[in-house]
Amino acid sequence: MASKLVVECVFCKIIRGEIPSVKLFETATTFAFLDIGPLSEGHALVVPKFHAEKMHQLPDEFLADSMPVAKKIATALGADNYNVLQNNGRLAHQEVPHVHFHVIPKPSTDKGLIIEWPAQNADVEKLKDLAKSLKF
Ligand code: AMP
């Protein structure tokens, strides 16, 4: 499958085999390897073989098997508890500007992903207004 990869991107270079990675799995549109700075054993990255910075910029055909590949990796790792994480933009903790999904086993409270979840009480009428205002 034809894909757009760029010269200077670290994940494009990994996909092209120009810099080393510990590969786990590959399809025509997706490349998966172990994270070099793991939050827990087995922390993996699922990377579409198309250079887009953020998920909404990625063509659907390159997004299509990201979750099936993430599922295969979670299954192979035998992780009972795990997080699938995808960051978009620096403010949202994205460091590598090439779309990727983390699969992060959560073997214990102190290993794996540790997050804050500052939930607020929603006004349901405001939620409805927001839903109505969105165009898909
Ligand atoms: P994010 O903050 O979502 O952009 O996460 C980027 C992830 O890429 C981090 O967890 C890094 O440890 C990982 N990473 C960066 N460079 C490499 C590399 N060469 N090989 C494997 N993982 C990498």
mmCIF file of C-alpha atoms and ligand atoms in Angstrom:
data_model
loop_
_atom_site.group_PDB
_atom_site.id
_atom_site.type_symbol
_atom_site.label_atom_id
_atom_site.label_comp_id
_atom_site.label_asym_id
_atom_site.label_seq_id
_atom_site.Cartn_x
_atom_site.Cartn_y
_atom_site.Cartn_z
ATOM 1 C CA MET A 1 0.000 0.000 0.000
ATOM 2 C CA ALA A 2 1.311 3.449 -0.928
ATOM 3 C CA SER A 3 1.981 5.562 2.153
ATOM 4 C CA LYS A 4 3.244 9.027 2.977
ATOM 5 C CA LEU A 5 6.269 8.912 5.277
ATOM 6 C CA VAL A 6 8.517 11.895 5.958
ATOM 7 C CA VAL A 7 12.311 12.074 6.141
ATOM 8 C CA GLU A 8 12.960 13.600 9.559
ATOM 9 C CA CYS A 9 10.251 11.895 11.664
ATOM 10 C CA VAL A 10 11.608 9.348 14.168
ATOM 11 C CA PHE A 11 8.631 7.000 13.781
ATOM 12 C CA CYS A 12 8.769 7.234 9.955
ATOM 13 C CA LYS A 13 12.446 6.267 10.240
ATOM 14 C CA ILE A 14 11.552 3.280 12.451
ATOM 15 C CA ILE A 15 8.883 2.182 9.949
ATOM 16 C CA ARG A 16 11.442 2.418 7.111
ATOM 17 C CA GLY A 17 13.993 0.469 9.189
ATOM 18 C CA GLU A 18 16.442 3.390 9.220
ATOM 19 C CA ILE A 19 16.684 3.390 13.003
ATOM 20 C CA PRO A 20 16.359 0.275 15.138
ATOM 21 C CA SER A 21 13.299 -0.784 17.076
ATOM 22 C CA VAL A 22 12.126 -3.914 18.827
ATOM 23 C CA LYS A 23 9.374 -4.858 16.406
ATOM 24 C CA LEU A 24 6.327 -6.778 17.605
ATOM 25 C CA PHE A 25 3.950 -6.920 14.667
ATOM 26 C CA GLU A 26 3.369 -5.398 11.256
ATOM 27 C CA THR A 27 0.534 -5.127 8.732
ATOM 28 C CA ALA A 28 0.311 -3.280 5.405
ATOM 29 C CA THR A 29 -0.716 -0.087 7.214
ATOM 30 C CA THR A 30 0.568 -0.457 10.799
ATOM 31 C CA PHE A 31 3.892 -1.026 12.574
ATOM 32 C CA ALA A 32 4.096 -1.973 16.257
ATOM 33 C CA PHE A 33 7.172 -2.015 18.494
ATOM 34 C CA LEU A 34 8.203 -1.766 22.140
ATOM 35 C CA ASP A 35 8.440 1.682 23.714
ATOM 36 C CA ILE A 36 12.039 2.702 24.518
ATOM 37 C CA GLY A 37 10.873 4.380 27.752
ATOM 38 C CA PRO A 38 8.315 1.893 29.056
ATOM 39 C CA LEU A 39 5.887 2.674 31.866
ATOM 40 C CA SER A 40 5.648 -1.074 32.469
ATOM 41 C CA GLU A 41 6.951 -4.311 30.944
ATOM 42 C CA GLY A 42 5.446 -4.779 27.480
ATOM 43 C CA HIS A 43 4.577 -1.095 26.897
ATOM 44 C CA ALA A 44 4.114 -1.017 23.123
ATOM 45 C CA LEU A 45 3.424 1.539 20.425
ATOM 46 C CA VAL A 46 1.082 0.961 17.479
ATOM 47 C CA VAL A 47 2.020 3.327 14.662
ATOM 48 C CA PRO A 48 0.161 3.913 11.373
ATOM 49 C CA LYS A 49 2.463 3.814 8.320
ATOM 50 C CA PHE A 50 1.432 7.312 7.262
ATOM 51 C CA HIS A 51 2.872 10.528 8.565
ATOM 52 C CA ALA A 52 0.137 12.552 10.260
ATOM 53 C CA GLU A 53 0.673 14.420 13.499
ATOM 54 C CA LYS A 54 -2.790 13.978 14.978
ATOM 55 C CA MET A 55 -5.456 11.292 14.728
ATOM 56 C CA HIS A 56 -8.026 13.447 12.940
ATOM 57 C CA GLN A 57 -5.457 14.115 10.172
ATOM 58 C CA LEU A 58 -4.952 10.419 9.460
ATOM 59 C CA PRO A 59 -6.771 8.813 6.500
ATOM 60 C CA ASP A 60 -9.280 6.215 7.714
ATOM 61 C CA GLU A 61 -7.521 3.393 5.848
ATOM 62 C CA PHE A 62 -4.452 3.932 8.031
ATOM 63 C CA LEU A 63 -6.518 4.083 11.204
ATOM 64 C CA ALA A 64 -8.538 0.973 10.417
ATOM 65 C CA ASP A 65 -6.306 -1.714 11.876
ATOM 66 C CA SER A 66 -4.746 0.262 14.738
ATOM 67 C CA MET A 67 -7.190 -1.190 17.262
ATOM 68 C CA PRO A 68 -7.059 -4.760 15.893
ATOM 69 C CA VAL A 69 -3.241 -4.575 16.173
ATOM 70 C CA ALA A 70 -3.494 -3.095 19.699
ATOM 71 C CA LYS A 71 -5.860 -5.952 20.561
ATOM 72 C CA LYS A 72 -3.399 -8.565 19.264
ATOM 73 C CA ILE A 73 -0.611 -7.028 21.343
ATOM 74 C CA ALA A 74 -2.698 -6.841 24.524
ATOM 75 C CA THR A 75 -3.718 -10.466 23.979
ATOM 76 C CA ALA A 76 -0.136 -11.620 23.311
ATOM 77 C CA LEU A 77 1.075 -9.787 26.432
ATOM 78 C CA GLY A 78 -1.626 -11.507 28.472
ATOM 79 C CA ALA A 79 -2.335 -8.230 30.210
ATOM 80 C CA ASP A 80 -5.463 -8.444 32.382
ATOM 81 C CA ASN A 81 -5.280 -4.733 33.102
ATOM 82 C CA TYR A 82 -3.969 -2.254 30.585
ATOM 83 C CA ASN A 83 -4.536 1.181 29.055
ATOM 84 C CA VAL A 84 -4.696 2.176 25.396
ATOM 85 C CA LEU A 85 -3.591 5.799 25.177
ATOM 86 C CA GLN A 86 -3.340 8.189 22.248
ATOM 87 C CA ASN A 87 -2.102 11.762 22.734
ATOM 88 C CA ASN A 88 -2.743 14.606 20.277
ATOM 89 C CA GLY A 89 -0.744 17.815 20.672
ATOM 90 C CA ARG A 90 1.905 18.976 23.146
ATOM 91 C CA LEU A 91 -0.642 20.189 25.684
ATOM 92 C CA ALA A 92 -2.133 16.698 25.592
ATOM 93 C CA HIS A 93 1.314 15.158 26.309
ATOM 94 C CA GLN A 94 2.250 14.212 22.735
ATOM 95 C CA GLU A 95 6.047 14.154 22.375
ATOM 96 C CA VAL A 96 6.453 12.429 19.023
ATOM 97 C CA PRO A 97 4.415 14.241 16.335
ATOM 98 C CA HIS A 98 3.382 11.094 14.441
ATOM 99 C CA VAL A 99 0.084 9.425 15.373
ATOM 100 C CA HIS A 100 0.564 6.459 17.693
ATOM 101 C CA PHE A 101 -1.357 4.391 20.212
ATOM 102 C CA HIS A 102 0.247 3.230 23.432
ATOM 103 C CA VAL A 103 -0.641 -0.211 24.820
ATOM 104 C CA ILE A 104 0.430 -0.035 28.461
ATOM 105 C CA PRO A 105 0.067 -3.036 30.778
ATOM 106 C CA LYS A 106 -1.088 -2.090 34.299
ATOM 107 C CA PRO A 107 0.320 -4.866 36.492
ATOM 108 C CA SER A 108 0.096 -2.916 39.767
ATOM 109 C CA THR A 109 -0.958 0.477 41.127
ATOM 110 C CA ASP A 110 2.577 1.868 40.930
ATOM 111 C CA LYS A 111 3.445 0.545 37.437
ATOM 112 C CA GLY A 112 1.970 1.401 34.057
ATOM 113 C CA LEU A 113 -0.073 4.517 33.383
ATOM 114 C CA ILE A 114 -0.760 6.777 36.374
ATOM 115 C CA ILE A 115 -3.336 9.444 35.613
ATOM 116 C CA GLU A 116 -5.310 12.208 37.231
ATOM 117 C CA TRP A 117 -8.976 12.375 36.229
ATOM 118 C CA PRO A 118 -10.349 15.748 37.310
ATOM 119 C CA ALA A 119 -14.024 14.972 36.626
ATOM 120 C CA GLN A 120 -16.591 17.725 37.023
ATOM 121 C CA ASN A 121 -20.364 17.555 37.446
ATOM 122 C CA ALA A 122 -21.956 18.145 34.050
ATOM 123 C CA ASP A 123 -25.055 20.226 33.311
ATOM 124 C CA VAL A 124 -27.046 17.783 31.143
ATOM 125 C CA GLU A 125 -28.744 20.610 29.211
ATOM 126 C CA LYS A 126 -25.312 21.959 28.270
ATOM 127 C CA LEU A 127 -24.262 18.464 27.189
ATOM 128 C CA LYS A 128 -27.326 18.251 24.948
ATOM 129 C CA ASP A 129 -26.630 21.689 23.442
ATOM 130 C CA LEU A 130 -23.071 20.688 22.701
ATOM 131 C CA ALA A 131 -24.149 17.419 21.064
ATOM 132 C CA LYS A 132 -26.689 19.293 18.908
ATOM 133 C CA SER A 133 -24.099 21.845 17.799
ATOM 134 C CA LEU A 134 -21.674 19.268 16.453
ATOM 135 C CA LYS A 135 -21.653 18.566 12.721
ATOM 136 C CA PHE A 136 -20.428 15.137 11.615
HETATM 137 P P1 AMP B 1 3.862 10.495 23.236
HETATM 138 O O1 AMP B 1 4.134 11.313 24.474
HETATM 139 O O2 AMP B 1 2.459 9.958 23.206
HETATM 140 O O3 AMP B 1 4.243 11.230 21.971
HETATM 141 O O4 AMP B 1 4.792 9.230 23.371
HETATM 142 C C1 AMP B 1 5.955 9.037 22.626
HETATM 143 C C2 AMP B 1 6.561 7.721 23.065
HETATM 144 O O5 AMP B 1 7.523 7.334 22.107
HETATM 145 C C3 AMP B 1 7.272 7.773 24.422
HETATM 146 O O6 AMP B 1 6.689 6.826 25.310
HETATM 147 C C4 AMP B 1 8.718 7.439 24.078
HETATM 148 O O7 AMP B 1 9.344 6.649 25.060
HETATM 149 C C5 AMP B 1 8.551 6.671 22.770
HETATM 150 N N1 AMP B 1 9.710 6.705 21.885
HETATM 151 C C6 AMP B 1 10.355 7.805 21.410
HETATM 152 N N2 AMP B 1 11.354 7.452 20.591
HETATM 153 C C7 AMP B 1 11.343 6.087 20.540
HETATM 154 C C8 AMP B 1 12.145 5.111 19.870
HETATM 155 N N3 AMP B 1 13.176 5.456 19.079
HETATM 156 N N4 AMP B 1 11.842 3.806 20.043
HETATM 157 C C9 AMP B 1 10.814 3.447 20.830
HETATM 158 N N5 AMP B 1 10.019 4.310 21.486
HETATM 159 C C10 AMP B 1 10.278 5.614 21.353
#
